[in-house]
Coordinates of C-alpha atoms in Angstrom, one line a residue:
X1 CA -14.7 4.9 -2.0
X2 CA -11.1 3.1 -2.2
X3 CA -10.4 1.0 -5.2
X4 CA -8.2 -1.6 -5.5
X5 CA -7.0 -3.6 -8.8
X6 CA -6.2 -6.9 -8.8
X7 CA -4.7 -9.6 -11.2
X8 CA -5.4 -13.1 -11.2
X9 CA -8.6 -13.1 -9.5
X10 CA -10.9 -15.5 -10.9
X11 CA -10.4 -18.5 -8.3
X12 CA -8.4 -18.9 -5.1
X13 CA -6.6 -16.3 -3.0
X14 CA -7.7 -13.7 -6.3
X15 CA -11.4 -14.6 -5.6
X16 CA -11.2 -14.6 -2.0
X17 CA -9.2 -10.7 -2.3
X18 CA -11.9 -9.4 -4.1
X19 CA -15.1 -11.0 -2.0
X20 CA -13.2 -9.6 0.8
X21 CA -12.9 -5.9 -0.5
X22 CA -16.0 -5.7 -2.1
X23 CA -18.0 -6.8 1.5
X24 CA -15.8 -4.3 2.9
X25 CA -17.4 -1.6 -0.1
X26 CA -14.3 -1.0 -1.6
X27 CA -14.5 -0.2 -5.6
X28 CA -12.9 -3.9 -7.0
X29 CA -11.0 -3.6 -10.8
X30 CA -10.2 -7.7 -11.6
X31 CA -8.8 -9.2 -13.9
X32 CA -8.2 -12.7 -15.1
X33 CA -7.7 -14.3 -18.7
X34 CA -10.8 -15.4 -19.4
X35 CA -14.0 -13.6 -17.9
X36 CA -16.5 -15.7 -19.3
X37 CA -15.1 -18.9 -17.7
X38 CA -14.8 -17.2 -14.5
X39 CA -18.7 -17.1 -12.9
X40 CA -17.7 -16.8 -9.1
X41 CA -15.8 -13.6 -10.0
X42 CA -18.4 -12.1 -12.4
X43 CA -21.0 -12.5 -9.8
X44 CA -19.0 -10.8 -7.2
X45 CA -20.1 -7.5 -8.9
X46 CA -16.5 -6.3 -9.6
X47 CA -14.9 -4.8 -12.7
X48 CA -13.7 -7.0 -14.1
X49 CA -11.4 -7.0 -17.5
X50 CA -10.1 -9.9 -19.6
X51 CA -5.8 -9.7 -19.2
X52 CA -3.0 -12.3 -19.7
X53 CA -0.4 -10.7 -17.3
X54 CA 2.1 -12.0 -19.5
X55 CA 0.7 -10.4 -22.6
X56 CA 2.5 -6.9 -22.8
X57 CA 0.4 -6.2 -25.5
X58 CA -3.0 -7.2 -23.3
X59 CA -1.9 -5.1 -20.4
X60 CA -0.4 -2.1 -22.3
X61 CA -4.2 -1.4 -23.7
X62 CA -5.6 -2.4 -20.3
X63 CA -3.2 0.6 -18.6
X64 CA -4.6 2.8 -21.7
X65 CA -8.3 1.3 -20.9
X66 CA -8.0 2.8 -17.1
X67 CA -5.7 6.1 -17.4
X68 CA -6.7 8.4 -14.7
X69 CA -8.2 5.8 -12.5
X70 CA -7.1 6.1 -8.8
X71 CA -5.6 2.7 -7.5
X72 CA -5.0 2.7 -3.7
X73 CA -3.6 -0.6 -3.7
X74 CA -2.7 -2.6 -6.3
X75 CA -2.3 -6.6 -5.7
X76 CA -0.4 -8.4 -8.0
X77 CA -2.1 -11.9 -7.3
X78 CA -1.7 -13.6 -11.0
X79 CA 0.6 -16.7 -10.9
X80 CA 1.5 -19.8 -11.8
X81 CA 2.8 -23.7 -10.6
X82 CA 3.5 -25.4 -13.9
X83 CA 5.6 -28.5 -13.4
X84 CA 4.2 -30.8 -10.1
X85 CA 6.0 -34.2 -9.1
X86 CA 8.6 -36.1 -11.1
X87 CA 8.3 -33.2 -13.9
X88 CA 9.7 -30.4 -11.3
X89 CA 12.6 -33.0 -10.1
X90 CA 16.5 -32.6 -10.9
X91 CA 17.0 -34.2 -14.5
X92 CA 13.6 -34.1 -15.8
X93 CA 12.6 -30.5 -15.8
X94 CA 11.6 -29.0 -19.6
X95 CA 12.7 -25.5 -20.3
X96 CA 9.9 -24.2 -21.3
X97 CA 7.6 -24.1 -18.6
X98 CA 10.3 -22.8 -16.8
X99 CA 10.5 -20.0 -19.3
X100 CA 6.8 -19.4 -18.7
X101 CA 6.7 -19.4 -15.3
X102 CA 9.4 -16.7 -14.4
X103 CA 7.6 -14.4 -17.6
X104 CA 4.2 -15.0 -15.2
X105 CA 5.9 -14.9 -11.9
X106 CA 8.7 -12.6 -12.4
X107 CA 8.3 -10.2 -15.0
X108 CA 4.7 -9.4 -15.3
X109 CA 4.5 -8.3 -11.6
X110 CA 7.2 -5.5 -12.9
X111 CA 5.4 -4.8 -15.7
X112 CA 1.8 -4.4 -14.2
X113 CA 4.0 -2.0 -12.1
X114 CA 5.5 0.2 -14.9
X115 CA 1.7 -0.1 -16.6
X116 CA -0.3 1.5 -13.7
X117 CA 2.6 3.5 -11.4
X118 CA 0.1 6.9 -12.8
X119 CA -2.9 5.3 -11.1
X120 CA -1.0 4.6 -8.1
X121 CA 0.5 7.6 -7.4
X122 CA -3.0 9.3 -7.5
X123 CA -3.9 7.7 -4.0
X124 CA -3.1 9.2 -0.5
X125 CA -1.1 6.3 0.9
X126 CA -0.9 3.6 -2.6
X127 CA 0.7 -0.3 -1.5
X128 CA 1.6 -1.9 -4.3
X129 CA 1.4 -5.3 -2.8
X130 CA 3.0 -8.9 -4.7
X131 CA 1.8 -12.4 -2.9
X132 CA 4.8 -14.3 -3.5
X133 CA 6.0 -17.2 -1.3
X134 CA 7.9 -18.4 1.5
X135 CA 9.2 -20.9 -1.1
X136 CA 11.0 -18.4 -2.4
X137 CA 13.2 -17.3 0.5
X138 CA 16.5 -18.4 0.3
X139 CA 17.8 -18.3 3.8
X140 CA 14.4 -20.7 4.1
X141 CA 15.3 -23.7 1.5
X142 CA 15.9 -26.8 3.0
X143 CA 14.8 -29.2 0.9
X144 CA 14.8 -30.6 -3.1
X145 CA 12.1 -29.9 -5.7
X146 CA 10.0 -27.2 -6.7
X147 CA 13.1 -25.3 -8.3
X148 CA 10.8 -23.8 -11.1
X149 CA 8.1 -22.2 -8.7
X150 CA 11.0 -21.5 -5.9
X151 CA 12.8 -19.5 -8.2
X152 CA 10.3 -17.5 -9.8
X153 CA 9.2 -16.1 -5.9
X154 CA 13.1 -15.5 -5.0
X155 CA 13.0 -13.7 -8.4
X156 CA 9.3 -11.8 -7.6
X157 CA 11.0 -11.2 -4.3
X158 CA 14.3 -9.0 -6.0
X159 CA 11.4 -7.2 -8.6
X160 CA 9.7 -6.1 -5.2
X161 CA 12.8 -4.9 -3.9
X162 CA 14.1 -3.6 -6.7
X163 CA 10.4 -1.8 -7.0
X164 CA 10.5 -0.5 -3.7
X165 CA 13.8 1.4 -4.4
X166 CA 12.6 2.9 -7.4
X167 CA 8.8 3.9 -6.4
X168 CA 9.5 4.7 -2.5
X169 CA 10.8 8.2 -3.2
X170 CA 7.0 8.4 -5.3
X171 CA 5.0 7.3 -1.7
X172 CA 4.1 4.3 -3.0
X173 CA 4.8 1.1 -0.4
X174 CA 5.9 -2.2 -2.2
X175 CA 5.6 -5.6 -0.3
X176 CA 6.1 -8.7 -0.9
X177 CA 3.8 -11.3 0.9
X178 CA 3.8 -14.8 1.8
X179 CA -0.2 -16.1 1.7
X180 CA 0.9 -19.3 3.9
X181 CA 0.0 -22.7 3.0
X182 CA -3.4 -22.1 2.1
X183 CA -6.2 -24.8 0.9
X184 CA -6.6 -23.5 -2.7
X185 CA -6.7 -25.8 -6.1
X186 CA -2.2 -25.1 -6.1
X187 CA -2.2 -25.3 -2.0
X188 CA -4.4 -28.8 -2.2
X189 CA -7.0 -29.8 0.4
X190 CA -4.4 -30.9 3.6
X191 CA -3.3 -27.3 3.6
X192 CA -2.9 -25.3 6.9
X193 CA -5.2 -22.2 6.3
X194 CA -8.1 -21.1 4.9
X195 CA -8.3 -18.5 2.0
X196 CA -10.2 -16.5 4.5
X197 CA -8.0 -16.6 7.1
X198 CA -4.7 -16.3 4.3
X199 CA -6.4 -13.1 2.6
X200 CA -7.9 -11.8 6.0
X201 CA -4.3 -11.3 7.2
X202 CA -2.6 -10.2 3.8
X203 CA -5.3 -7.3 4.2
X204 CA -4.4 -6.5 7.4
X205 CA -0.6 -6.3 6.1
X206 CA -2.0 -3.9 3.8
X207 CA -4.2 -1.8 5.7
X208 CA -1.5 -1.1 8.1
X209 CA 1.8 -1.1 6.4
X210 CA 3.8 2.4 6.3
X211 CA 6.7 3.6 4.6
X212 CA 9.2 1.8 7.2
X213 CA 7.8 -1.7 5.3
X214 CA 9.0 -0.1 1.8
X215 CA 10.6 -3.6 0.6
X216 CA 9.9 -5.6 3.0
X217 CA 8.9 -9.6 2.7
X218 CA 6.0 -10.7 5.3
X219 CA 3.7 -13.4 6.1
X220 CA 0.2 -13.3 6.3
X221 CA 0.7 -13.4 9.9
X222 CA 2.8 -10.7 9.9
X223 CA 5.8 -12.4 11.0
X224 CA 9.0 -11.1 8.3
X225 CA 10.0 -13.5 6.0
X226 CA 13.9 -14.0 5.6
X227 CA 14.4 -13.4 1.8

């Protein structure tokens, strides 16, 4: 049976990942910070382990915890939207949550990398695949606000790159993925999509991508993204 480990996955598009792969009979690993707060997830019947992606210490004994596990895909799902409205506009953003956010966004997907690359290259055909955001392309940005979240998925965006160089040569295929605007508690209710339909075609990106999408930045759609 494949397995697949995923962060993040106690609400939203992590929740809706793992409900799909487990109906599909596919061995789920989840994680999310707090397990016991997290009853949808539990009652999926996954694995699921307690991890703060930000928390090298957390996901260095997690890594230890599942040594010489097989992970044919790995999803990198965990993130964050800290500052919303007036907070996120020019002249009143704090540094801090800034600071958090790209640690979340940014660096953790890197580090969940390094942590479970072993795992990974134990699978016939491993994806190591990021759900970032169209709000992170560049060529895209046309309008102000959201600076905090759009820089931390242009900045996800460059570790996935920057991943694919370095882990292509070891057969494992890195994407970056744009969800869409999907009708979760950070997408809000007048969003386009459904999670369903949002993770039904990020699976479908993952089921079929090959070594020619090494780096590469698509929608759920499977339109490319321009980074």
């Amino acid at each position: 049976m494949p397995t697949v480990f995923i962060t993040g996955a106690s609400r939203g598009l992590g929740l809706e990942f793992v409900r799909q792969y487990r109906a599909d009979g596919w061995d789920v690993i989840a994680t999310c910070r707090d397990p016991s707060a997290a009853p949808d997830l539990t009652a999926t019947g996954a694995e699921v382990h307690a991890l703060d992606v930000a928390d090298d210490a957390a996901l260095s004994a997690l890594g230890r915890a599942l040594a010489g596990r097989t992970f044919d895909v790995l999803i990198n799902n965990a993130g964050i939207y800290p500052l919303k409205g007036p907070q996120g506009s020019f002249g009143d953003i704090p540094v801090d949550p800034w600071m958090e956010c790209l640690r979340t966004n940014v660096v953790a997907p890197w580090k969940v990398a390094e942590t479970f690359v072993a795992n990974l290259e134990k699978a016939e055909r491993p994806v190591l695949a990021t759900v970032s955001s169209k709000m992170g392309s560049i060529a895209d940005a046309s309008s102000p606000g959201s600076v905090v979240y759009r820089s931390s998925k242009a900045g996800v965006n460059m570790v996935i790159k920057g991943l694919s160089i370095e882990l292509g040569p070891r057969g494992i295929i890195c994407l970056s993925m744009h969800p869409g605007w999907v009708q979760t508690d950070m997408g809000g209710p007048h969003a386009l999509i459904t999670p369903q339909e949002s993770i039904t075609g990020m699976r479908r990106l993952i089921a079929n991508a090959s070594p020619a999408d090494n780096g590469c930045f698509y929608a759920y759609d499977g339109q490319e993204v321009p980074w």
